[in-house]
PDB file of C-alpha atoms in Angstrom:
ATOM      1  CA  UNK A 164     -14.037  -0.383  -3.899  1.00 69.00           C
ATOM      2  CA  UNK A 165     -12.395  -3.429  -2.311  1.00 90.00           C
ATOM      3  CA  UNK A 166     -10.647  -2.950   1.009  1.00 97.00           C
ATOM      4  CA  UNK A 167     -10.143  -6.218   2.830  1.00 98.00           C
ATOM      5  CA  UNK A 168      -9.246  -4.397   6.061  1.00 97.00           C
ATOM      6  CA  UNK A 169      -5.841  -5.943   6.653  1.00 98.00           C
ATOM      7  CA  UNK A 170      -3.165  -4.244   8.626  1.00 98.00           C
ATOM      8  CA  UNK A 171      -0.612  -2.650   6.295  1.00 98.00           C
ATOM      9  CA  UNK A 172       2.865  -4.054   5.606  1.00 98.00           C
ATOM     10  CA  UNK A 173       5.766  -2.252   3.950  1.00 99.00           C
ATOM     11  CA  UNK A 174       8.891  -4.062   2.875  1.00 98.00           C
ATOM     12  CA  UNK A 175      12.003  -4.209   0.687  1.00 99.00           C
ATOM     13  CA  UNK A 176      12.859  -6.498  -2.198  1.00 98.00           C
ATOM     14  CA  UNK A 177      16.676  -6.727  -2.108  1.00 98.00           C
ATOM     15  CA  UNK A 178      18.831  -8.208  -4.865  1.00 98.00           C
ATOM     16  CA  UNK A 179      20.799 -11.114  -3.261  1.00 98.00           C
ATOM     17  CA  UNK A 180      24.002 -10.361  -5.187  1.00 98.00           C
ATOM     18  CA  UNK A 181      26.710 -12.917  -4.414  1.00 98.00           C
ATOM     19  CA  UNK A 182      29.426 -10.429  -5.491  1.00 98.00           C
ATOM     20  CA  UNK A 183      28.512  -8.024  -2.686  1.00 98.00           C
ATOM     21  CA  UNK A 184      27.222 -10.058   0.257  1.00 98.00           C
ATOM     22  CA  UNK A 185      28.038  -7.333   2.808  1.00 98.00           C
ATOM     23  CA  UNK A 186      25.874  -4.867   0.867  1.00 98.00           C
ATOM     24  CA  UNK A 187      22.937  -7.310   0.866  1.00 98.00           C
ATOM     25  CA  UNK A 188      23.189  -7.586   4.662  1.00 98.00           C
ATOM     26  CA  UNK A 189      23.569  -3.829   5.017  1.00 98.00           C
ATOM     27  CA  UNK A 190      20.447  -3.204   2.951  1.00 98.00           C
ATOM     28  CA  UNK A 191      18.495  -5.620   5.136  1.00 98.00           C
ATOM     29  CA  UNK A 192      19.666  -3.798   8.265  1.00 98.00           C
ATOM     30  CA  UNK A 193      18.852  -0.496   6.581  1.00 98.00           C
ATOM     31  CA  UNK A 194      15.329  -1.763   5.884  1.00 98.00           C
ATOM     32  CA  UNK A 195      14.942  -2.514   9.563  1.00 98.00           C
ATOM     33  CA  UNK A 196      16.363   0.864  10.563  1.00 98.00           C
ATOM     34  CA  UNK A 197      13.898   2.545   8.209  1.00 98.00           C
ATOM     35  CA  UNK A 198      11.014   0.969  10.109  1.00 98.00           C
ATOM     36  CA  UNK A 199       9.989  -1.425   7.329  1.00 98.00           C
ATOM     37  CA  UNK A 200       8.103  -4.529   8.335  1.00 98.00           C
ATOM     38  CA  UNK A 201       9.603  -6.959   5.884  1.00 98.00           C
ATOM     39  CA  UNK A 202      12.752  -7.741   3.905  1.00 98.00           C
ATOM     40  CA  UNK A 203      12.490 -10.145   0.963  1.00 99.00           C
ATOM     41  CA  UNK A 204      14.776 -11.807  -1.541  1.00 98.00           C
ATOM     42  CA  UNK A 205      14.204 -13.545  -4.876  1.00 98.00           C
ATOM     43  CA  UNK A 206      14.988 -17.253  -5.029  1.00 98.00           C
ATOM     44  CA  UNK A 207      16.761 -18.560  -8.118  1.00 97.00           C
ATOM     45  CA  UNK A 208      18.952 -21.498  -6.930  1.00 97.00           C
ATOM     46  CA  UNK A 209      20.319 -21.995 -10.453  1.00 98.00           C
ATOM     47  CA  UNK A 210      21.745 -18.444 -10.558  1.00 98.00           C
ATOM     48  CA  UNK A 211      25.383 -18.298  -9.327  1.00 98.00           C
ATOM     49  CA  UNK A 212      25.265 -14.461  -9.361  1.00 98.00           C
ATOM     50  CA  UNK A 213      22.876 -14.705  -6.396  1.00 98.00           C
ATOM     51  CA  UNK A 214      23.391 -15.902  -2.843  1.00 98.00           C
ATOM     52  CA  UNK A 215      21.425 -18.973  -1.875  1.00 98.00           C
ATOM     53  CA  UNK A 216      18.223 -17.476  -0.587  1.00 98.00           C
ATOM     54  CA  UNK A 217      17.626 -19.751   2.376  1.00 97.00           C
ATOM     55  CA  UNK A 218      21.184 -19.410   3.593  1.00 98.00           C
ATOM     56  CA  UNK A 219      20.838 -15.647   3.266  1.00 98.00           C
ATOM     57  CA  UNK A 220      17.556 -15.585   5.192  1.00 98.00           C
ATOM     58  CA  UNK A 221      19.141 -17.511   8.010  1.00 98.00           C
ATOM     59  CA  UNK A 222      22.151 -15.189   8.123  1.00 98.00           C
ATOM     60  CA  UNK A 223      20.230 -11.928   8.066  1.00 98.00           C
ATOM     61  CA  UNK A 224      17.808 -13.281  10.684  1.00 98.00           C
ATOM     62  CA  UNK A 225      20.775 -13.418  13.023  1.00 98.00           C
ATOM     63  CA  UNK A 226      21.883  -9.881  12.042  1.00 98.00           C
ATOM     64  CA  UNK A 227      18.493  -8.263  12.635  1.00 98.00           C
ATOM     65  CA  UNK A 228      16.089  -8.025  15.546  1.00 98.00           C
ATOM     66  CA  UNK A 229      12.622  -7.022  14.466  1.00 98.00           C
ATOM     67  CA  UNK A 230      12.088  -7.170  10.701  1.00 98.00           C
ATOM     68  CA  UNK A 231      10.245 -10.095   9.145  1.00 98.00           C
ATOM     69  CA  UNK A 232      11.889 -12.065   6.357  1.00 99.00           C
ATOM     70  CA  UNK A 233      10.639 -13.977   3.323  1.00 98.00           C
ATOM     71  CA  UNK A 234      11.693 -15.471  -0.006  1.00 98.00           C
ATOM     72  CA  UNK A 235       9.963 -13.594  -2.793  1.00 98.00           C
ATOM     73  CA  UNK A 236       9.181 -16.229  -3.896  1.00 98.00           C
ATOM     74  CA  UNK A 237      10.660 -19.660  -3.019  1.00 98.00           C
ATOM     75  CA  UNK A 238      11.444 -21.808  -6.023  1.00 98.00           C
ATOM     76  CA  UNK A 239       9.390 -24.848  -5.037  1.00 98.00           C
ATOM     77  CA  UNK A 240      10.600 -27.121  -7.884  1.00 98.00           C
ATOM     78  CA  UNK A 241      14.098 -26.949  -6.350  1.00 98.00           C
ATOM     79  CA  UNK A 242      13.024 -26.819  -2.716  1.00 98.00           C
ATOM     80  CA  UNK A 243      11.464 -30.136  -1.553  1.00 97.00           C
ATOM     81  CA  UNK A 244       8.382 -29.032   0.334  1.00 98.00           C
ATOM     82  CA  UNK A 245       8.850 -31.201   3.441  1.00 98.00           C
ATOM     83  CA  UNK A 246      12.434 -29.908   3.847  1.00 98.00           C
ATOM     84  CA  UNK A 247      11.300 -26.303   3.099  1.00 98.00           C
ATOM     85  CA  UNK A 248       8.557 -26.653   5.748  1.00 98.00           C
ATOM     86  CA  UNK A 249      11.081 -27.744   8.400  1.00 98.00           C
ATOM     87  CA  UNK A 250      13.575 -25.055   7.369  1.00 98.00           C
ATOM     88  CA  UNK A 251      10.934 -22.311   7.597  1.00 98.00           C
ATOM     89  CA  UNK A 252       9.623 -23.543  10.947  1.00 98.00           C
ATOM     90  CA  UNK A 253      13.130 -23.810  12.323  1.00 98.00           C
ATOM     91  CA  UNK A 254      14.070 -20.316  11.261  1.00 98.00           C
ATOM     92  CA  UNK A 255      10.758 -18.969  12.568  1.00 99.00           C
ATOM     93  CA  UNK A 256      11.542 -20.504  15.964  1.00 98.00           C
ATOM     94  CA  UNK A 257      15.117 -19.227  15.974  1.00 98.00           C
ATOM     95  CA  UNK A 258      14.117 -15.710  14.930  1.00 98.00           C
ATOM     96  CA  UNK A 259      11.149 -15.306  17.280  1.00 98.00           C
ATOM     97  CA  UNK A 260       8.398 -15.634  14.676  1.00 98.00           C
ATOM     98  CA  UNK A 261       9.809 -13.424  11.911  1.00 98.00           C
ATOM     99  CA  UNK A 262       9.481 -15.713   8.839  1.00 98.00           C
ATOM    100  CA  UNK A 263       6.870 -15.619   6.068  1.00 98.00           C
ATOM    101  CA  UNK A 264       6.946 -17.898   3.054  1.00 98.00           C
ATOM    102  CA  UNK A 265       6.387 -16.691  -0.477  1.00 98.00           C
ATOM    103  CA  UNK A 266       5.921 -19.625  -2.861  1.00 98.00           C
ATOM    104  CA  UNK A 267       6.327 -19.891  -6.621  1.00 98.00           C
ATOM    105  CA  UNK A 268       5.502 -22.714  -9.006  1.00 98.00           C
ATOM    106  CA  UNK A 269       8.630 -22.167 -11.098  1.00 96.00           C
ATOM    107  CA  UNK A 270       9.047 -20.781 -14.578  1.00 91.00           C
ATOM    108  CA  UNK A 271      12.621 -20.968 -15.827  1.00 96.00           C
ATOM    109  CA  UNK A 272      12.417 -24.651 -16.663  1.00 97.00           C
ATOM    110  CA  UNK A 273      15.728 -24.937 -18.498  1.00 98.00           C
ATOM    111  CA  UNK A 274      17.817 -23.774 -15.523  1.00 98.00           C
ATOM    112  CA  UNK A 275      15.578 -25.705 -13.111  1.00 98.00           C
ATOM    113  CA  UNK A 276      16.109 -28.913 -15.101  1.00 98.00           C
ATOM    114  CA  UNK A 277      19.856 -28.200 -15.296  1.00 98.00           C
ATOM    115  CA  UNK A 278      19.927 -28.163 -11.458  1.00 97.00           C
ATOM    116  CA  UNK A 279      18.202 -31.539 -11.272  1.00 97.00           C
ATOM    117  CA  UNK A 280      14.647 -30.334 -10.953  1.00 97.00           C
ATOM    118  CA  UNK A 281      11.689 -31.550 -13.036  1.00 95.00           C
ATOM    119  CA  UNK A 282      10.506 -29.865 -16.199  1.00 97.00           C
ATOM    120  CA  UNK A 283       6.774 -29.277 -15.746  1.00 98.00           C
ATOM    121  CA  UNK A 284       4.032 -27.950 -17.934  1.00 97.00           C
ATOM    122  CA  UNK A 285       2.100 -24.930 -16.655  1.00 96.00           C
ATOM    123  CA  UNK A 286      -0.742 -27.140 -15.480  1.00 97.00           C
ATOM    124  CA  UNK A 287       1.626 -29.631 -13.812  1.00 98.00           C
ATOM    125  CA  UNK A 288       3.441 -26.831 -11.993  1.00 98.00           C
ATOM    126  CA  UNK A 289       0.169 -25.609 -10.452  1.00 98.00           C
ATOM    127  CA  UNK A 290      -0.717 -29.154  -9.350  1.00 98.00           C
ATOM    128  CA  UNK A 291       2.781 -29.637  -7.888  1.00 98.00           C
ATOM    129  CA  UNK A 292       2.526 -26.396  -5.940  1.00 98.00           C
ATOM    130  CA  UNK A 293      -0.876 -27.421  -4.615  1.00 98.00           C
ATOM    131  CA  UNK A 294       0.630 -30.690  -3.354  1.00 98.00           C
ATOM    132  CA  UNK A 295       3.567 -28.803  -1.866  1.00 98.00           C
ATOM    133  CA  UNK A 296       1.262 -26.524   0.114  1.00 98.00           C
ATOM    134  CA  UNK A 297      -0.532 -29.551   1.595  1.00 97.00           C
ATOM    135  CA  UNK A 298       2.802 -31.041   2.595  1.00 98.00           C
ATOM    136  CA  UNK A 299       4.035 -27.805   4.175  1.00 98.00           C
ATOM    137  CA  UNK A 300       0.881 -27.392   6.193  1.00 98.00           C
ATOM    138  CA  UNK A 301       0.932 -31.070   7.095  1.00 98.00           C
ATOM    139  CA  UNK A 302       4.510 -30.928   8.426  1.00 98.00           C
ATOM    140  CA  UNK A 303       3.587 -27.870  10.526  1.00 98.00           C
ATOM    141  CA  UNK A 304       0.453 -29.535  11.947  1.00 98.00           C
ATOM    142  CA  UNK A 305       1.630 -31.023  15.250  1.00 98.00           C
ATOM    143  CA  UNK A 306      -1.922 -31.317  16.630  1.00 98.00           C
ATOM    144  CA  UNK A 307      -1.752 -35.006  15.651  1.00 96.00           C
ATOM    145  CA  UNK A 308       0.945 -37.634  15.937  1.00 95.00           C
ATOM    146  CA  UNK A 309      -0.320 -39.399  12.855  1.00 97.00           C
ATOM    147  CA  UNK A 310       2.437 -39.794  10.265  1.00 98.00           C
ATOM    148  CA  UNK A 311       2.033 -37.691   7.173  1.00 98.00           C
ATOM    149  CA  UNK A 312       1.237 -39.550   3.940  1.00 97.00           C
ATOM    150  CA  UNK A 313       0.855 -37.706   0.658  1.00 96.00           C
ATOM    151  CA  UNK A 314       0.494 -39.667  -2.566  1.00 95.00           C
ATOM    152  CA  UNK A 315       0.670 -36.906  -5.114  1.00 97.00           C
ATOM    153  CA  UNK A 316       1.582 -36.960  -8.758  1.00 98.00           C
ATOM    154  CA  UNK A 317       4.644 -34.761  -8.093  1.00 98.00           C
ATOM    155  CA  UNK A 318       5.338 -34.946  -4.336  1.00 97.00           C
ATOM    156  CA  UNK A 319       5.049 -38.013  -2.085  1.00 96.00           C
ATOM    157  CA  UNK A 320       5.522 -38.615   1.607  1.00 97.00           C
ATOM    158  CA  UNK A 321       5.232 -42.069   3.059  1.00 97.00           C
ATOM    159  CA  UNK A 322       4.785 -41.656   6.799  1.00 98.00           C
ATOM    160  CA  UNK A 323       6.874 -38.534   7.504  1.00 98.00           C
ATOM    161  CA  UNK A 324       7.035 -37.312  11.081  1.00 98.00           C
ATOM    162  CA  UNK A 325       5.406 -33.938  11.692  1.00 98.00           C
ATOM    163  CA  UNK A 326       7.052 -30.852  13.151  1.00 98.00           C
ATOM    164  CA  UNK A 327       8.453 -28.686  14.341  1.00 98.00           C
ATOM    165  CA  UNK A 328       5.566 -26.225  14.422  1.00 98.00           C
ATOM    166  CA  UNK A 329       6.605 -22.669  13.652  1.00 98.00           C
ATOM    167  CA  UNK A 330       6.562 -19.984  16.314  1.00 98.00           C
ATOM    168  CA  UNK A 331       3.642 -18.237  14.619  1.00 98.00           C
ATOM    169  CA  UNK A 332       1.232 -18.895  11.755  1.00 98.00           C
ATOM    170  CA  UNK A 333       3.573 -18.431   8.826  1.00 98.00           C
ATOM    171  CA  UNK A 334       1.854 -16.888   5.850  1.00 98.00           C
ATOM    172  CA  UNK A 335       1.990 -18.761   2.540  1.00 98.00           C
ATOM    173  CA  UNK A 336       2.047 -16.005  -0.054  1.00 98.00           C
ATOM    174  CA  UNK A 337       1.701 -17.217  -3.630  1.00 98.00           C
ATOM    175  CA  UNK A 338       3.180 -15.509  -6.667  1.00 98.00           C
ATOM    176  CA  UNK A 339       0.338 -15.869  -9.189  1.00 98.00           C
ATOM    177  CA  UNK A 340      -0.923 -14.254 -12.399  1.00 98.00           C
ATOM    178  CA  UNK A 341      -2.955 -16.722 -14.403  1.00 97.00           C
ATOM    179  CA  UNK A 342      -6.365 -18.104 -13.558  1.00 98.00           C
ATOM    180  CA  UNK A 343      -5.347 -21.584 -12.298  1.00 98.00           C
ATOM    181  CA  UNK A 344      -2.726 -20.091  -9.981  1.00 98.00           C
ATOM    182  CA  UNK A 345      -5.142 -17.420  -8.788  1.00 98.00           C
ATOM    183  CA  UNK A 346      -7.749 -20.090  -7.992  1.00 98.00           C
ATOM    184  CA  UNK A 347      -5.146 -22.067  -6.083  1.00 98.00           C
ATOM    185  CA  UNK A 348      -4.345 -18.918  -4.125  1.00 98.00           C
ATOM    186  CA  UNK A 349      -7.987 -18.504  -3.233  1.00 98.00           C
ATOM    187  CA  UNK A 350      -8.340 -22.155  -2.167  1.00 98.00           C
ATOM    188  CA  UNK A 351      -5.125 -22.618  -0.223  1.00 98.00           C
ATOM    189  CA  UNK A 352      -3.060 -19.433   0.056  1.00 98.00           C
ATOM    190  CA  UNK A 353      -2.702 -16.890   2.866  1.00 98.00           C
ATOM    191  CA  UNK A 354      -1.630 -14.184   0.447  1.00 98.00           C
ATOM    192  CA  UNK A 355      -1.337 -13.174  -3.203  1.00 98.00           C
ATOM    193  CA  UNK A 356       2.053 -11.733  -4.170  1.00 98.00           C
ATOM    194  CA  UNK A 357       2.389 -10.469  -7.747  1.00 98.00           C
ATOM    195  CA  UNK A 358       4.735  -7.803  -9.110  1.00 98.00           C
ATOM    196  CA  UNK A 359       3.305  -4.552 -10.399  1.00 98.00           C
ATOM    197  CA  UNK A 360       5.744  -4.575 -13.341  1.00 97.00           C
ATOM    198  CA  UNK A 361       4.166  -7.814 -14.627  1.00 97.00           C
ATOM    199  CA  UNK A 362       0.604  -6.506 -14.488  1.00 97.00           C
ATOM    200  CA  UNK A 363      -0.814  -4.982 -17.643  1.00 95.00           C
ATOM    201  CA  UNK A 364      -3.041  -2.563 -15.754  1.00 96.00           C
ATOM    202  CA  UNK A 365      -4.649  -1.930 -12.368  1.00 97.00           C
ATOM    203  CA  UNK A 366      -7.778  -3.554 -13.799  1.00 97.00           C
ATOM    204  CA  UNK A 367      -5.839  -6.850 -13.681  1.00 98.00           C
ATOM    205  CA  UNK A 368      -5.714  -6.501  -9.894  1.00 98.00           C
ATOM    206  CA  UNK A 369      -9.479  -6.122  -9.763  1.00 97.00           C
ATOM    207  CA  UNK A 370     -10.005  -9.115 -12.011  1.00 98.00           C
ATOM    208  CA  UNK A 371      -7.507 -11.237 -10.060  1.00 98.00           C
ATOM    209  CA  UNK A 372      -9.150 -10.312  -6.772  1.00 98.00           C
ATOM    210  CA  UNK A 373     -12.508 -11.505  -8.168  1.00 98.00           C
ATOM    211  CA  UNK A 374     -10.987 -14.831  -9.215  1.00 98.00           C
ATOM    212  CA  UNK A 375      -9.326 -15.317  -5.834  1.00 98.00           C
ATOM    213  CA  UNK A 376     -12.468 -14.320  -3.960  1.00 98.00           C
ATOM    214  CA  UNK A 377     -14.641 -16.699  -5.964  1.00 98.00           C
ATOM    215  CA  UNK A 378     -12.251 -19.612  -5.392  1.00 98.00           C
ATOM    216  CA  UNK A 379     -11.964 -18.838  -1.681  1.00 98.00           C
ATOM    217  CA  UNK A 380     -15.766 -18.721  -1.302  1.00 98.00           C
ATOM    218  CA  UNK A 381     -16.147 -21.976  -3.230  1.00 98.00           C
ATOM    219  CA  UNK A 382     -13.627 -23.590  -0.851  1.00 98.00           C
ATOM    220  CA  UNK A 383     -15.588 -22.432   2.192  1.00 98.00           C
ATOM    221  CA  UNK A 384     -13.160 -19.617   3.056  1.00 98.00           C
ATOM    222  CA  UNK A 385     -13.662 -15.928   3.558  1.00 98.00           C
ATOM    223  CA  UNK A 386     -12.032 -13.923   0.777  1.00 98.00           C
ATOM    224  CA  UNK A 387     -10.490 -11.752   3.484  1.00 97.00           C
ATOM    225  CA  UNK A 388      -8.412 -14.799   4.532  1.00 98.00           C
ATOM    226  CA  UNK A 389      -6.147 -14.001   1.590  1.00 98.00           C
ATOM    227  CA  UNK A 390      -3.930 -10.964   2.068  1.00 98.00           C
ATOM    228  CA  UNK A 391      -3.099  -9.031  -1.142  1.00 98.00           C
ATOM    229  CA  UNK A 392       0.518  -7.905  -1.465  1.00 98.00           C
ATOM    230  CA  UNK A 393       2.363  -6.201  -4.322  1.00 98.00           C
ATOM    231  CA  UNK A 394       5.997  -5.916  -5.356  1.00 98.00           C
ATOM    232  CA  UNK A 395       6.409  -2.364  -6.550  1.00 98.00           C
ATOM    233  CA  UNK A 396       8.996  -0.131  -8.171  1.00 98.00           C
ATOM    234  CA  UNK A 397       9.140   3.526  -9.115  1.00 97.00           C
ATOM    235  CA  UNK A 398      11.131   6.718  -8.939  1.00 97.00           C
ATOM    236  CA  UNK A 399      11.156   9.321  -6.221  1.00 97.00           C
ATOM    237  CA  UNK A 400      11.449  12.881  -7.504  1.00 96.00           C
ATOM    238  CA  UNK A 401      10.601  16.389  -6.415  1.00 96.00           C
ATOM    239  CA  UNK A 402       8.002  17.003  -9.163  1.00 97.00           C
ATOM    240  CA  UNK A 403       4.524  15.536  -9.257  1.00 97.00           C
ATOM    241  CA  UNK A 404       3.624  13.529 -12.313  1.00 97.00           C
ATOM    242  CA  UNK A 405       0.583  11.655 -13.622  1.00 95.00           C
ATOM    243  CA  UNK A 406       2.509   8.386 -13.546  1.00 97.00           C
ATOM    244  CA  UNK A 407       2.049   5.743 -10.892  1.00 98.00           C
ATOM    245  CA  UNK A 408       4.856   5.912  -8.275  1.00 98.00           C
ATOM    246  CA  UNK A 409       6.892   8.487 -10.139  1.00 98.00           C
ATOM    247  CA  UNK A 410       6.957  11.656  -8.052  1.00 98.00           C
ATOM    248  CA  UNK A 411       7.483  12.962  -4.496  1.00 98.00           C
ATOM    249  CA  UNK A 412       6.730  10.982  -1.339  1.00 98.00           C
ATOM    250  CA  UNK A 413       3.341  12.648  -0.895  1.00 98.00           C
ATOM    251  CA  UNK A 414       2.230  11.482  -4.331  1.00 98.00           C
ATOM    252  CA  UNK A 415       3.453   7.932  -3.591  1.00 98.00           C
ATOM    253  CA  UNK A 416       1.466   7.953  -0.314  1.00 98.00           C
ATOM    254  CA  UNK A 417      -1.723   9.079  -2.081  1.00 98.00           C
ATOM    255  CA  UNK A 418      -1.377   6.456  -4.803  1.00 98.00           C
ATOM    256  CA  UNK A 419      -0.515   3.605  -2.447  1.00 98.00           C
ATOM    257  CA  UNK A 420      -3.448   4.519  -0.188  1.00 98.00           C
ATOM    258  CA  UNK A 421      -5.708   4.322  -3.206  1.00 98.00           C
ATOM    259  CA  UNK A 422      -4.332   0.845  -3.951  1.00 98.00           C
ATOM    260  CA  UNK A 423      -5.312  -0.157  -0.415  1.00 98.00           C
ATOM    261  CA  UNK A 424      -8.788   1.352  -0.427  1.00 98.00           C
ATOM    262  CA  UNK A 425      -9.807   0.658  -4.032  1.00 98.00           C
ATOM    263  CA  UNK A 426      -7.845  -2.480  -4.941  1.00 98.00           C
ATOM    264  CA  UNK A 427      -7.425  -4.299  -1.612  1.00 98.00           C
ATOM    265  CA  UNK A 428      -3.625  -4.283  -1.496  1.00 98.00           C
ATOM    266  CA  UNK A 429      -2.297  -4.304   2.060  1.00 98.00           C
ATOM    267  CA  UNK A 430       1.399  -5.072   1.545  1.00 98.00           C
ATOM    268  CA  UNK A 431       3.843  -3.056  -0.552  1.00 99.00           C
ATOM    269  CA  UNK A 432       7.352  -4.399  -1.169  1.00 99.00           C
ATOM    270  CA  UNK A 433       9.721  -1.928  -2.781  1.00 98.00           C
ATOM    271  CA  UNK A 434      12.257  -3.282  -5.251  1.00 98.00           C
ATOM    272  CA  UNK A 435      15.681  -1.701  -5.604  1.00 93.00           C
ATOM    273  CA  UNK A 436      18.897  -1.446  -3.638  1.00 97.00           C
ATOM    274  CA  UNK A 437      18.978   2.286  -2.791  1.00 98.00           C
ATOM    275  CA  UNK A 438      19.239   2.785   1.012  1.00 98.00           C
ATOM    276  CA  UNK A 439      17.994   6.372   0.678  1.00 98.00           C
ATOM    277  CA  UNK A 440      14.849   5.194  -1.121  1.00 98.00           C
ATOM    278  CA  UNK A 441      14.283   2.565   1.559  1.00 98.00           C
ATOM    279  CA  UNK A 442      14.624   5.195   4.268  1.00 98.00           C
ATOM    280  CA  UNK A 443      12.119   7.462   2.527  1.00 98.00           C
ATOM    281  CA  UNK A 444       9.748   4.582   1.954  1.00 98.00           C
ATOM    282  CA  UNK A 445       9.833   3.485   5.571  1.00 98.00           C
ATOM    283  CA  UNK A 446      10.050   6.795   7.383  1.00 98.00           C
ATOM    284  CA  UNK A 447       7.912   9.095   5.186  1.00 98.00           C
ATOM    285  CA  UNK A 448       5.721   7.163   2.749  1.00 98.00           C
ATOM    286  CA  UNK A 449       4.602   4.235   4.962  1.00 98.00           C
ATOM    287  CA  UNK A 450       3.383   6.467   7.877  1.00 98.00           C
ATOM    288  CA  UNK A 451       1.548   8.734   5.450  1.00 98.00           C
ATOM    289  CA  UNK A 452      -0.203   5.783   3.819  1.00 98.00           C
ATOM    290  CA  UNK A 453      -1.175   4.365   7.187  1.00 98.00           C
ATOM    291  CA  UNK A 454      -2.596   7.730   8.249  1.00 98.00           C
ATOM    292  CA  UNK A 455      -4.728   8.131   5.082  1.00 98.00           C
ATOM    293  CA  UNK A 456      -6.020   4.552   5.272  1.00 98.00           C
ATOM    294  CA  UNK A 457      -6.805   4.806   8.967  1.00 98.00           C
ATOM    295  CA  UNK A 458      -8.725   8.020   8.439  1.00 98.00           C
ATOM    296  CA  UNK A 459     -10.750   6.510   5.544  1.00 97.00           C
ATOM    297  CA  UNK A 460     -11.477   3.343   7.459  1.00 97.00           C
ATOM    298  CA  UNK A 461     -12.619   5.316  10.472  1.00 95.00           C
TER     299      UNK A 461
END
């Protein structure tokens, strides 16, 4: 059993459809009304069917009051890290500390290159993301007035001014599946953010946790410093089944609690654009999961 003891987060993963911007905003507000902690949006700047994610985050921050917001995950090859750092810190200040930052190394290299980004090999993309994380943290570090210099193979700063600092310690949650990215998550990330649909089995979570923990320990960090989150999907129904997240709310709550207590997951982000499902997730499932986990931890 692996329970890292983190507080639990429940969120939504909303499609940023440019053809229905009012619906995207309404789903974000519905997420907040349902009591969810987090609303997130995929980031594909080369996709004209989607709203620009950072513009959307800024807009919905002004249309909500409590819910936290994050890209899921930011397309770092098309988001210069120093600019991304300042944008995230600025929005965090404007929203009262409600921004988290999911980060991705990129993957759709044809569209990325078409938008003016670099085409990187898998290894290069991991190195580039590692450099980007250093730059983001360096921009946020206002404890020193020393100009920031980064001479990386993919990202360079030559004496950039630091700041602003965000309103709170923004989490850097890394979308990772393969060993090099998992090791990077352990060394430098605040969270691991995969999607359940891309995992072959729950054993892959256990194996990934071990890789992250080993890398964190080797870097002088506590494995618990890395929160484990999971993008999930499923189907709510009235009948119990043997399938994961296909059944009534009580079954979902039992299965998600098991993922917390046995696999270390502490954040669940529900994909889909059904306001009724979001309401059930926030008002019925999340409280039930919290109750089970609190009882087991006690």
